[in-house]
Amino acid sequence: MSIIASNFKTNHTRKSTASFVNEINEFLKSNDILSEVYVFPTSTALDSFDTVPNLTLGVQNAYATQKGSFTGEIGTEQLDEFAIKTILIGHSERRHVLGESQSEIAKKFAFYKELGYKIIYCIGEPLEVKQSGLEKTLEYVYEQFEGIDTNYENLILAYEPVWAIGTGVTATNDDITSVHSAIKARIAKPLLYGGSVKVGNVAEICALDGVDGALIGTASWNVEDFKQIIENTKDL
Ligand code: PGA
């Protein structure tokens, strides 16, 4: 059963998110699709959506707090309002654009783990590391597990090479399977691939050994494309 997740990043409004979620919900229901589907809208578009059990709304980021003085952040008080119990942690844009350190990420992970959240934990190497070979890539990726409880029961991993995110350059099947098999040998958790996954390549990628689904940005923002992505992977 594929796990298919859409990361909206800084896209969609409250209104367009609601129509997207409702459309995906109807699509899953009317086609009896049982794939595990996640949507991560912007924080401003979180809401209490009435969805089938296999469609889950999550948050792209939150601070390791219930509430308090953390300007620009949200905590569990805001998530509880909409019964959000799923969070993305360690996304490359938070690491490399927003400057979140591994120790901050580990602290966030521990906080949300303690509360039983489903965590989609992202790892992945930048281009210069990839260019220095598989061994260096794995070393880099393993460092991103520092301070992370990889035995946590509610954990899904997402391998997203930074150079493939939002660039249109997807990792090759060989790149994906070599990293996935190495991670899988150490950590027995569902492992998604992310990085320029599209309608046209999602089925092939999700069918690879060691790939349990996909975390998708750009290609998932159009609701018809996201439906097609779900359709293309529903039997995998
Ligand atoms: P992309 O983003 O599909 O636009 O490459 C993937 C991600 O960042 O999760």
Short mmCIF file of C-alpha atoms and ligand atoms in Angstrom, two decimals:
data_model
loop_
_atom_site.label_atom_id
_atom_site.label_comp_id
_atom_site.label_asym_id
_atom_site.label_seq_id
_atom_site.Cartn_x
_atom_site.Cartn_y
_atom_site.Cartn_z
CA MET A 1 0.00 0.00 0.00
CA SER A 2 1.53 3.28 -1.09
CA ILE A 3 1.89 6.28 1.17
CA ILE A 4 1.35 9.46 -0.84
CA ALA A 5 1.96 12.85 0.75
CA SER A 6 1.49 16.36 -0.59
CA ASN A 7 3.58 19.14 0.87
CA PHE A 8 1.97 22.47 -0.03
CA LYS A 9 4.96 24.49 1.22
CA THR A 10 3.95 28.19 0.84
CA ASN A 11 1.16 27.57 -1.65
CA HIS A 12 -2.63 27.63 -1.65
CA THR A 13 -5.00 29.76 0.38
CA ARG A 14 -7.42 28.73 3.10
CA LYS A 15 -10.16 28.58 0.49
CA SER A 16 -8.25 26.64 -2.16
CA THR A 17 -6.92 24.24 0.49
CA ALA A 18 -10.46 23.45 1.63
CA SER A 19 -11.60 22.70 -1.90
CA PHE A 20 -8.45 20.62 -2.56
CA VAL A 21 -8.94 18.52 0.59
CA ASN A 22 -12.64 18.00 -0.08
CA GLU A 23 -11.97 16.97 -3.67
CA ILE A 24 -9.28 14.49 -2.67
CA ASN A 25 -11.55 13.14 0.03
CA GLU A 26 -14.38 12.57 -2.46
CA PHE A 27 -11.95 11.00 -4.91
CA LEU A 28 -10.66 8.49 -2.34
CA LYS A 29 -14.17 7.70 -1.18
CA SER A 30 -15.83 7.27 -4.55
CA ASN A 31 -13.02 5.16 -5.97
CA ASP A 32 -12.49 3.05 -2.85
CA ILE A 33 -8.81 3.93 -2.83
CA LEU A 34 -7.08 2.73 0.30
CA SER A 35 -3.65 4.36 -0.10
CA GLU A 36 -2.49 6.31 2.91
CA VAL A 37 -2.75 9.95 1.79
CA TYR A 38 -1.40 12.98 3.64
CA VAL A 39 -1.82 16.68 2.91
CA PHE A 40 0.38 19.28 4.57
CA PRO A 41 -1.20 22.71 3.98
CA THR A 42 0.09 26.04 5.25
CA SER A 43 -0.60 26.69 8.94
CA THR A 44 -3.15 29.38 8.05
CA ALA A 45 -5.22 26.82 6.14
CA LEU A 46 -5.42 24.19 8.88
CA ASP A 47 -8.98 23.32 9.75
CA SER A 48 -11.19 20.49 10.97
CA PHE A 49 -11.86 18.56 7.77
CA ASP A 50 -14.23 15.66 7.67
CA THR A 51 -12.20 13.01 5.84
CA VAL A 52 -12.06 9.29 5.16
CA PRO A 53 -9.74 7.48 7.59
CA ASN A 54 -6.94 7.17 5.01
CA LEU A 55 -6.73 10.92 4.35
CA THR A 56 -4.80 12.81 7.02
CA LEU A 57 -4.03 16.47 7.41
CA GLY A 58 -0.69 17.37 8.92
CA VAL A 59 1.34 20.45 9.68
CA GLN A 60 4.52 21.41 7.82
CA ASN A 61 6.14 22.73 10.97
CA ALA A 62 5.42 23.67 14.55
CA TYR A 63 7.51 24.70 17.51
CA ALA A 64 8.31 22.33 20.37
CA THR A 65 5.85 23.96 22.71
CA GLN A 66 2.25 23.91 23.78
CA LYS A 67 2.11 27.73 23.71
CA GLY A 68 4.28 30.64 24.72
CA SER A 69 6.36 33.49 23.30
CA PHE A 70 7.79 32.20 20.03
CA THR A 71 6.95 34.87 17.47
CA GLY A 72 5.92 33.46 14.14
CA GLU A 73 5.57 29.90 15.39
CA ILE A 74 2.63 27.71 16.38
CA GLY A 75 2.43 25.05 19.07
CA THR A 76 0.15 22.22 20.08
CA GLU A 77 -2.53 24.56 21.40
CA GLN A 78 -3.11 25.68 17.80
CA LEU A 79 -2.81 22.14 16.41
CA ASP A 80 -5.21 20.69 18.97
CA GLU A 81 -7.90 23.11 17.81
CA PHE A 82 -8.04 21.09 14.58
CA ALA A 83 -7.01 17.70 16.02
CA ILE A 84 -3.80 17.77 13.95
CA LYS A 85 -1.59 14.89 15.07
CA THR A 86 0.82 14.65 12.14
CA ILE A 87 3.93 16.73 11.51
CA LEU A 88 6.75 17.00 8.98
CA ILE A 89 10.13 17.35 10.67
CA GLY A 90 13.56 17.94 9.13
CA HIS A 91 12.44 19.04 5.68
CA SER A 92 15.39 20.32 3.67
CA GLU A 93 13.88 23.79 3.32
CA ARG A 94 13.69 24.07 7.10
CA ARG A 95 17.25 22.80 7.42
CA HIS A 96 18.86 24.76 4.60
CA VAL A 97 16.66 27.81 3.98
CA LEU A 98 15.36 28.46 7.50
CA GLY A 99 18.54 27.26 9.18
CA GLU A 100 17.16 24.67 11.60
CA SER A 101 20.04 22.79 13.19
CA GLN A 102 20.14 19.06 13.84
CA SER A 103 19.89 19.70 17.58
CA GLU A 104 16.78 21.87 17.16
CA ILE A 105 15.29 19.24 14.89
CA ALA A 106 16.06 16.49 17.40
CA LYS A 107 14.43 18.53 20.16
CA LYS A 108 11.33 19.04 18.05
CA PHE A 109 11.25 15.33 17.20
CA ALA A 110 11.47 14.33 20.88
CA PHE A 111 8.69 16.77 21.82
CA TYR A 112 6.24 15.56 19.18
CA LYS A 113 7.18 11.93 19.74
CA GLU A 114 6.35 12.29 23.42
CA LEU A 115 2.88 13.47 22.37
CA GLY A 116 2.42 10.52 20.02
CA TYR A 117 2.34 12.51 16.77
CA LYS A 118 2.86 10.75 13.48
CA ILE A 119 6.16 12.15 12.29
CA ILE A 120 7.31 12.24 8.68
CA TYR A 121 11.03 12.75 9.15
CA CYS A 122 13.00 14.02 6.15
CA ILE A 123 16.64 13.44 5.33
CA GLY A 124 18.70 14.07 2.22
CA GLU A 125 22.04 15.33 0.96
CA PRO A 126 22.97 18.49 -0.95
CA LEU A 127 24.50 18.31 -4.43
CA GLU A 128 28.16 18.62 -3.40
CA VAL A 129 27.77 15.64 -1.08
CA LYS A 130 26.05 13.57 -3.74
CA GLN A 131 28.90 14.39 -6.11
CA SER A 132 31.39 12.93 -3.66
CA GLY A 133 29.77 9.49 -3.88
CA LEU A 134 27.43 7.05 -2.17
CA GLU A 135 29.58 6.52 0.91
CA LYS A 136 29.70 10.27 1.68
CA THR A 137 26.00 10.56 0.91
CA LEU A 138 25.15 7.85 3.43
CA GLU A 139 27.47 9.36 6.01
CA TYR A 140 25.69 12.70 5.59
CA VAL A 141 22.26 11.12 5.77
CA TYR A 142 23.13 9.07 8.87
CA GLU A 143 24.23 12.27 10.63
CA GLN A 144 20.70 13.54 10.13
CA PHE A 145 19.54 10.75 12.44
CA GLU A 146 21.58 12.15 15.32
CA GLY A 147 19.32 12.53 18.35
CA ILE A 148 16.39 10.89 16.52
CA ASP A 149 14.66 7.81 17.94
CA THR A 150 14.43 5.71 14.80
CA ASN A 151 12.49 3.04 16.69
CA TYR A 152 9.59 5.41 17.28
CA GLU A 153 6.44 3.55 16.33
CA ASN A 154 4.73 6.47 14.59
CA LEU A 155 7.61 7.27 12.29
CA ILE A 156 7.68 7.52 8.50
CA LEU A 157 10.94 8.49 6.81
CA ALA A 158 11.32 10.50 3.62
CA TYR A 159 14.55 10.48 1.64
CA GLU A 160 14.66 13.72 -0.31
CA PRO A 161 17.94 14.61 -2.00
CA VAL A 162 18.21 18.40 -1.76
CA TRP A 163 19.37 18.71 -5.37
CA ALA A 164 16.20 16.99 -6.56
CA ILE A 165 13.72 19.12 -4.61
CA GLY A 166 11.83 21.59 -6.76
CA THR A 167 14.45 21.35 -9.50
CA GLY A 168 12.70 19.03 -11.95
CA VAL A 169 15.72 16.72 -11.64
CA THR A 170 14.54 13.44 -10.15
CA ALA A 171 17.11 11.06 -8.67
CA THR A 172 17.74 8.05 -10.90
CA ASN A 173 16.24 4.72 -9.93
CA ASP A 174 19.76 3.55 -9.04
CA ASP A 175 20.34 6.58 -6.80
CA ILE A 176 17.06 5.93 -5.05
CA THR A 177 17.45 2.19 -4.57
CA SER A 178 21.02 2.39 -3.32
CA VAL A 179 20.20 4.97 -0.66
CA HIS A 180 16.88 3.36 0.26
CA SER A 181 18.33 -0.11 0.66
CA ALA A 182 21.11 1.23 2.90
CA ILE A 183 18.66 3.15 5.10
CA LYS A 184 16.24 0.21 5.20
CA ALA A 185 19.01 -2.11 6.33
CA ARG A 186 19.47 0.08 9.42
CA ILE A 187 15.97 1.35 10.08
CA ALA A 188 12.85 -0.74 9.61
CA LYS A 189 10.38 2.05 8.90
CA PRO A 190 8.30 3.06 5.90
CA LEU A 191 10.52 5.12 3.61
CA LEU A 192 9.20 7.61 1.07
CA TYR A 193 11.13 9.19 -1.77
CA GLY A 194 10.78 12.89 -2.50
CA GLY A 195 12.31 15.23 -5.06
CA SER A 196 10.65 16.14 -8.37
CA VAL A 197 8.17 13.27 -8.25
CA LYS A 198 5.56 13.83 -10.96
CA VAL A 199 2.47 12.24 -12.49
CA GLY A 200 4.67 10.58 -15.09
CA ASN A 201 7.26 9.00 -12.79
CA VAL A 202 5.45 8.36 -9.50
CA ALA A 203 4.38 4.79 -10.27
CA GLU A 204 7.84 3.74 -11.42
CA ILE A 205 9.46 5.27 -8.33
CA CYS A 206 6.93 3.85 -5.88
CA ALA A 207 7.38 0.39 -7.41
CA LEU A 208 11.12 0.38 -6.68
CA ASP A 209 12.49 -1.90 -3.99
CA GLY A 210 12.61 -0.16 -0.64
CA VAL A 211 10.27 2.67 -1.68
CA ASP A 212 7.02 2.80 0.28
CA GLY A 213 5.57 5.93 -1.27
CA ALA A 214 6.31 9.53 -2.19
CA LEU A 215 6.44 12.97 -0.61
CA ILE A 216 5.54 15.44 -3.33
CA GLY A 217 5.73 19.21 -3.56
CA THR A 218 5.30 20.99 -6.88
CA ALA A 219 3.50 18.26 -8.81
CA SER A 220 0.92 17.78 -6.06
CA TRP A 221 -0.39 21.33 -5.88
CA ASN A 222 -2.75 20.92 -8.78
CA VAL A 223 -5.65 18.81 -7.54
CA GLU A 224 -6.15 16.96 -10.85
CA ASP A 225 -2.47 16.02 -10.92
CA PHE A 226 -2.58 14.88 -7.31
CA LYS A 227 -5.59 12.69 -8.07
CA GLN A 228 -3.71 11.21 -10.99
CA ILE A 229 -0.71 10.56 -8.75
CA ILE A 230 -2.95 8.73 -6.28
CA GLU A 231 -4.60 6.82 -9.13
CA ASN A 232 -1.24 5.78 -10.60
CA THR A 233 -0.04 4.35 -7.29
CA LYS A 234 -3.24 2.93 -5.81
CA ASP A 235 -2.39 -0.70 -6.53
CA LEU A 236 1.27 -0.58 -5.52
P1 PGA B 1 9.19 18.76 -5.11
O1 PGA B 1 9.34 18.90 -3.52
O2 PGA B 1 8.23 17.66 -5.37
O3 PGA B 1 8.70 20.11 -5.56
O4 PGA B 1 10.56 18.45 -5.62
C1 PGA B 1 9.40 17.76 -2.71
C2 PGA B 1 9.47 18.15 -1.26
O5 PGA B 1 10.13 19.13 -0.92
O6 PGA B 1 8.84 17.49 -0.41
#
